[in-house]
XYZ file of C-alpha atoms in Angstrom:
384
model
C 1.776 2.793 -178.014
C 4.335 0.598 -176.241
C 7.313 2.958 -176.422
C 5.631 5.795 -174.441
C 3.790 3.290 -172.179
C 0.176 3.868 -173.193
C -2.763 2.209 -171.468
C -6.365 1.147 -171.742
C -8.710 0.856 -168.774
C -9.885 -1.683 -166.233
C -8.850 -2.312 -162.658
C -7.162 -5.595 -163.583
C -5.303 -4.170 -166.581
C -2.081 -2.170 -166.470
C -0.401 -0.703 -169.563
C 0.120 -2.063 -173.064
C 3.811 -2.310 -172.228
C 3.019 -4.744 -169.405
C 1.650 -7.123 -172.054
C 4.925 -7.323 -174.001
C 6.484 -10.796 -173.899
C 9.204 -10.396 -176.523
C 10.876 -7.600 -178.473
C 12.846 -7.985 -181.698
C 14.829 -4.869 -182.562
C 17.850 -3.464 -184.362
C 20.366 -2.201 -181.819
C 22.925 0.589 -182.055
C 25.386 -1.725 -183.832
C 22.847 -2.423 -186.563
C 22.375 -5.999 -185.342
C 19.054 -7.755 -184.787
C 18.580 -8.488 -181.095
C 15.786 -10.382 -179.315
C 14.902 -10.290 -175.622
C 11.913 -11.806 -173.837
C 10.340 -12.279 -170.420
C 11.255 -15.938 -170.150
C 15.012 -15.390 -170.441
C 15.246 -11.804 -169.168
C 12.229 -11.053 -166.939
C 13.766 -8.091 -165.103
C 15.221 -6.133 -168.019
C 11.959 -6.579 -169.927
C 10.351 -4.337 -167.328
C 12.406 -1.489 -168.815
C 12.699 -2.649 -172.414
C 8.922 -2.886 -172.856
C 8.558 0.841 -172.228
C 11.873 2.388 -173.249
C 10.734 5.301 -175.470
C 12.542 3.775 -178.467
C 15.876 3.959 -176.654
C 16.944 0.329 -177.114
C 16.701 0.441 -180.912
C 14.400 0.168 -183.908
C 11.594 -2.264 -183.124
C 10.974 -4.940 -185.739
C 8.306 -6.920 -183.894
C 6.546 -7.274 -180.560
C 4.953 -10.357 -179.051
C 2.149 -9.650 -176.599
C 0.575 -11.959 -174.028
C -3.187 -11.368 -174.062
C -6.229 -12.700 -172.257
C -8.173 -15.575 -173.775
C -10.757 -14.155 -176.192
C -14.102 -13.394 -174.567
C -17.060 -11.125 -175.237
C -17.810 -7.607 -174.081
C -21.145 -6.943 -172.416
C -21.177 -3.284 -173.366
C -23.452 -1.111 -171.278
C -22.897 2.554 -172.192
C -24.919 5.017 -170.119
C -25.724 8.707 -169.994
C -26.431 9.813 -166.435
C -26.505 12.994 -164.405
C -22.939 13.727 -163.442
C -23.694 13.675 -159.686
C -25.075 10.174 -160.145
C -22.399 8.938 -162.548
C -19.498 9.963 -160.290
C -20.894 10.897 -156.876
C -19.213 13.972 -155.351
C -17.055 13.386 -152.256
C -19.853 14.714 -150.061
C -22.519 12.410 -151.531
C -24.367 10.103 -149.121
C -26.522 8.374 -151.746
C -25.707 4.714 -151.093
C -27.218 3.514 -154.366
C -25.095 5.906 -156.427
C -21.962 5.132 -154.414
C -22.389 1.361 -154.718
C -23.062 1.613 -158.444
C -19.992 3.773 -158.974
C -17.773 1.432 -156.944
C -19.030 -1.586 -158.893
C -18.409 0.170 -162.198
C -14.859 0.981 -161.153
C -14.313 -2.737 -160.511
C -15.432 -3.635 -164.047
C -13.334 -5.362 -166.662
C -13.247 -2.006 -168.470
C -14.100 1.349 -166.884
C -13.991 4.901 -168.163
C -15.999 8.070 -167.552
C -16.433 11.179 -169.732
C -17.724 14.625 -168.933
C -18.096 17.205 -171.658
C -17.939 20.704 -170.129
C -21.333 22.501 -170.278
C -23.145 19.134 -170.136
C -25.162 18.118 -167.076
C -24.728 14.428 -167.880
C -21.703 12.153 -168.020
C -21.108 9.365 -170.488
C -20.148 6.086 -168.809
C -18.373 3.231 -170.584
C -18.013 0.456 -168.025
C -18.524 -3.180 -168.914
C -17.700 -6.760 -168.041
C -17.118 -9.862 -170.124
C -18.538 -13.320 -170.697
C -17.321 -16.489 -172.378
C -20.812 -17.217 -173.677
C -20.781 -16.648 -177.468
C -24.552 -16.686 -177.923
C -26.256 -13.621 -179.403
C -22.943 -11.913 -180.127
C -22.944 -9.020 -182.592
C -20.008 -10.199 -184.696
C -19.586 -6.911 -186.526
C -19.842 -3.991 -184.144
C -20.203 -1.303 -185.059
C -22.097 -2.505 -188.111
C -21.050 -1.216 -191.545
C -23.952 1.232 -191.369
C -22.932 2.434 -187.906
C -19.323 2.811 -189.065
C -20.501 4.849 -192.059
C -22.539 7.041 -189.698
C -19.471 7.519 -187.522
C -17.454 8.531 -190.580
C -20.153 11.038 -191.487
C -20.128 12.343 -187.912
C -16.363 12.727 -188.153
C -16.662 14.627 -191.437
C -19.313 16.861 -189.907
C -17.087 17.404 -186.878
C -14.241 18.501 -189.166
C -16.582 20.961 -190.900
C -17.717 22.268 -187.529
C -14.113 22.506 -186.395
C -13.207 24.608 -189.444
C -16.237 26.843 -188.992
C -15.551 27.238 -185.275
C -12.020 28.529 -185.703
C -13.173 32.130 -185.643
C -15.875 31.598 -183.005
C -15.349 32.419 -179.357
C -13.965 29.731 -177.070
C -17.333 29.598 -175.315
C -19.205 28.834 -178.538
C -16.561 26.284 -179.508
C -16.990 24.551 -176.160
C -20.783 24.571 -176.253
C -20.909 23.256 -179.812
C -18.261 20.541 -179.496
C -19.493 19.172 -176.169
C -23.135 18.997 -177.279
C -22.142 17.289 -180.524
C -19.907 14.794 -178.733
C -22.512 13.860 -176.154
C -25.255 13.496 -178.753
C -23.268 11.089 -180.928
C -22.108 8.658 -178.229
C -24.057 5.378 -177.886
C -26.305 4.441 -174.968
C -27.559 1.024 -176.087
C -26.239 -2.249 -174.611
C -24.424 -4.588 -177.018
C -22.680 -7.942 -176.795
C -19.662 -8.184 -179.055
C -16.076 -9.398 -179.210
C -13.475 -7.705 -177.022
C -11.659 -6.004 -179.954
C -14.943 -4.528 -181.177
C -15.827 -3.447 -177.652
C -12.515 -1.641 -177.276
C -12.715 -0.008 -180.725
C -16.397 0.778 -181.008
C -15.730 4.206 -182.566
C -14.134 2.883 -185.749
C -15.262 5.765 -187.927
C -13.950 8.475 -185.635
C -10.536 10.038 -186.149
C -8.600 12.594 -184.198
C -8.798 16.371 -184.258
C -5.934 18.619 -183.222
C -6.144 19.095 -179.472
C -4.119 20.174 -176.478
C -4.029 17.361 -173.956
C -2.582 16.551 -170.564
C -3.056 13.455 -168.434
C -2.066 12.649 -164.868
C -1.805 9.160 -163.360
C -2.840 9.369 -159.705
C -2.185 6.573 -157.173
C -5.290 4.736 -155.998
C -4.594 3.351 -152.537
C -6.426 0.645 -150.645
C -8.719 1.322 -147.694
C -8.603 -0.421 -144.319
C -10.464 -3.377 -145.838
C -7.831 -3.834 -148.544
C -10.155 -2.586 -151.279
C -9.620 0.420 -153.579
C -10.441 3.719 -151.871
C -12.651 5.204 -154.555
C -13.240 8.352 -152.494
C -9.901 9.644 -153.819
C -11.123 9.001 -157.371
C -14.277 11.017 -156.823
C -12.285 13.780 -155.113
C -9.883 14.227 -158.028
C -12.707 14.106 -160.587
C -14.794 16.758 -158.860
C -11.811 18.953 -157.997
C -11.057 19.065 -161.727
C -14.686 19.821 -162.643
C -14.744 22.628 -160.083
C -11.595 24.184 -161.537
C -13.024 23.994 -165.068
C -16.295 25.587 -163.993
C -14.567 28.257 -161.883
C -12.625 29.253 -164.995
C -15.803 29.248 -167.079
C -17.298 31.709 -164.596
C -14.379 33.995 -165.466
C -15.167 33.487 -169.181
C -12.065 31.306 -169.566
C -13.137 28.272 -171.597
C -9.974 26.275 -171.216
C -11.383 22.737 -171.458
C -13.455 22.753 -174.644
C -13.615 19.027 -175.411
C -13.670 16.560 -172.522
C -12.634 15.503 -169.060
C -11.895 11.761 -169.029
C -11.195 9.313 -166.231
C -10.063 5.683 -166.287
C -9.366 3.157 -163.564
C -6.520 0.703 -164.097
C -4.050 -1.614 -162.425
C -0.622 -0.350 -161.385
C 2.191 -1.138 -163.819
C 5.366 -3.207 -163.475
C 7.111 -1.287 -166.263
C 10.037 0.611 -164.748
C 9.336 4.127 -166.004
C 5.569 3.787 -166.328
C 3.745 6.706 -164.715
C 1.396 4.012 -163.412
C 4.272 2.441 -161.434
C 4.379 3.604 -157.820
C 6.945 0.959 -156.804
C 4.386 -1.199 -155.019
C 2.963 1.634 -152.908
C -0.285 1.782 -154.903
C -2.023 -1.241 -156.428
C -4.258 0.761 -158.753
C -4.235 4.001 -160.707
C -6.707 6.744 -161.550
C -6.007 8.377 -164.902
C -7.471 11.861 -165.403
C -7.177 13.571 -168.769
C -8.260 17.002 -170.028
C -8.577 17.852 -173.720
C -9.291 21.105 -175.498
C -9.322 22.321 -179.088
C -5.937 23.671 -180.113
C -7.484 26.416 -182.237
C -8.705 29.586 -180.573
C -9.379 33.188 -181.644
C -7.661 34.259 -178.418
C -3.908 34.761 -179.084
C -3.289 34.143 -175.374
C -5.108 30.797 -175.345
C -2.004 28.598 -175.152
C -0.800 30.527 -172.120
C -4.262 30.254 -170.571
C -4.224 26.492 -171.129
C -0.823 26.352 -169.438
C -2.179 28.310 -166.448
C -5.190 26.001 -166.233
C -2.938 22.941 -166.295
C -0.846 24.466 -163.521
C -3.988 25.042 -161.436
C -4.962 21.374 -161.786
C -1.428 20.182 -160.962
C -1.303 22.476 -157.931
C -4.564 20.991 -156.682
C -3.391 17.404 -157.156
C -0.149 18.323 -155.384
C -2.128 18.883 -152.167
C -3.186 15.216 -152.052
C -1.485 12.983 -149.491
C -0.583 9.292 -149.463
C -1.598 7.026 -146.524
C 1.557 8.085 -144.648
C 0.665 11.765 -144.943
C 3.265 12.578 -147.603
C 2.450 14.447 -150.838
C 1.651 12.037 -153.653
C 3.975 11.884 -156.627
C 2.723 13.705 -159.721
C 3.207 11.527 -162.788
C 2.173 12.643 -166.244
C 1.445 10.432 -169.235
C 4.661 10.463 -171.290
C 2.800 10.652 -174.618
C 0.779 13.743 -173.656
C 1.944 17.306 -173.009
C 4.548 17.091 -170.239
C 6.238 20.473 -170.456
C 3.264 22.666 -169.585
C 3.873 23.490 -165.969
C 6.006 23.085 -162.892
C 5.694 20.569 -160.072
C 7.025 21.650 -156.685
C 8.630 24.610 -158.461
C 10.559 22.393 -160.897
C 10.057 21.859 -164.622
C 8.527 18.429 -165.119
C 11.594 16.575 -166.387
C 13.670 17.887 -163.484
C 10.887 16.914 -161.066
C 10.639 13.458 -162.646
C 14.398 12.941 -162.401
C 14.810 14.261 -158.852
C 11.497 13.276 -157.240
C 8.893 11.403 -159.265
C 11.168 8.674 -160.654
C 14.206 9.082 -158.430
C 14.125 5.383 -157.425
C 13.229 4.096 -160.876
C 15.716 5.881 -163.124
C 18.796 4.039 -161.750
C 16.972 0.727 -162.310
C 16.061 1.744 -165.851
C 19.628 2.771 -166.703
C 20.985 -0.497 -165.270
C 18.542 -2.509 -167.394
C 19.415 -0.574 -170.554
C 23.128 -1.166 -169.891
C 22.432 -4.909 -169.532
C 20.507 -4.942 -172.809
C 23.409 -3.139 -174.486
C 25.878 -5.680 -173.123
C 23.766 -8.567 -174.417
C 23.810 -6.963 -177.857
C 27.522 -6.182 -177.881
C 27.096 -2.406 -177.790
C 27.779 0.217 -175.155
C 25.322 2.366 -173.278
C 26.992 5.446 -174.777
C 26.529 4.103 -178.313
C 22.852 3.497 -177.664
C 22.321 6.927 -176.126
C 24.127 8.636 -179.005
C 22.119 6.702 -181.594
C 18.591 6.577 -180.194
C 18.136 9.159 -177.427
C 16.942 12.749 -177.657
C 17.314 15.888 -175.560
C 14.410 14.990 -173.268
C 15.735 11.500 -172.561
C 19.268 12.778 -171.971
C 17.892 15.329 -169.511
C 15.804 12.691 -167.742
C 18.570 10.090 -167.522
C 21.570 12.331 -166.793
């Protein structure tokens, strides 16, 4: 999770890589090397999210918040209420949405064909009273495991069904099995409340959009609502054409901007917060052209996001999650790695390369040795 710079959610939380205090690794010379934030604060900004380039990680030390308790408050609400459209004037809905986005943890799910959204936004407390120490309970975990087994059976049975039936079945099942009861539990349990659920094979892309401040210095959540509803509209427009390209979920998370050099959540100080939007679909389809259709859908979403402007009137940078599909489409007419190198990360790549060279020097190896030992074609293309 640290190498490709993965994240959680919450407006005061950046990526997992931002939490890294120390890294112990085997470098290109086969020697154990240790670097940390206390002695090397700048190069750690690159080392903590280096895609495995610095060497083979032996251990990581993370700096975490003091343990507290999650006041979980999952909700199922009409999607217009959960994330008010840009044209909404309902003050109660808008205030509730803004407050949820300011929560300790905040994420929103919409399952295409559903009229409701599932909301997972919660805050914390240091009060340990009435805490559910084991959440989910063993019984709930067993039920989740059974749900997962049933989902796998459904997945197998759905392979020959139309994409529309796949979408209708999966989204209804997913929405029905998600919780909607408040709980008070430890933070780890709150973050991993679906302990019996495991992954299915999906196609997945995720974009990290800059969330700028308004004239009052607060997050401008209008841009969040705009991106969310633009994506819903594209999905539903395609459904009207009998193109069921998003068969699992549309997900959105609010988070803090990152200090990690090549993090897609790092806008070099120009945005304090980030909106993460992710689309998932089942990889299996009876349509032999489905992969191409998914690529076209992804391009349509990217093209829409590319029309957004920053506060200075310039097009925003399009930054994809490195651990998701990044080679699906073009940005500004360029393949994504070329776009990232020439536009999206043009200011960050020289910093990253400088930091990696410094790490190599500290370990008594050369940059070329490290690249030859630990890089791959994508990294060489990005860093050329």
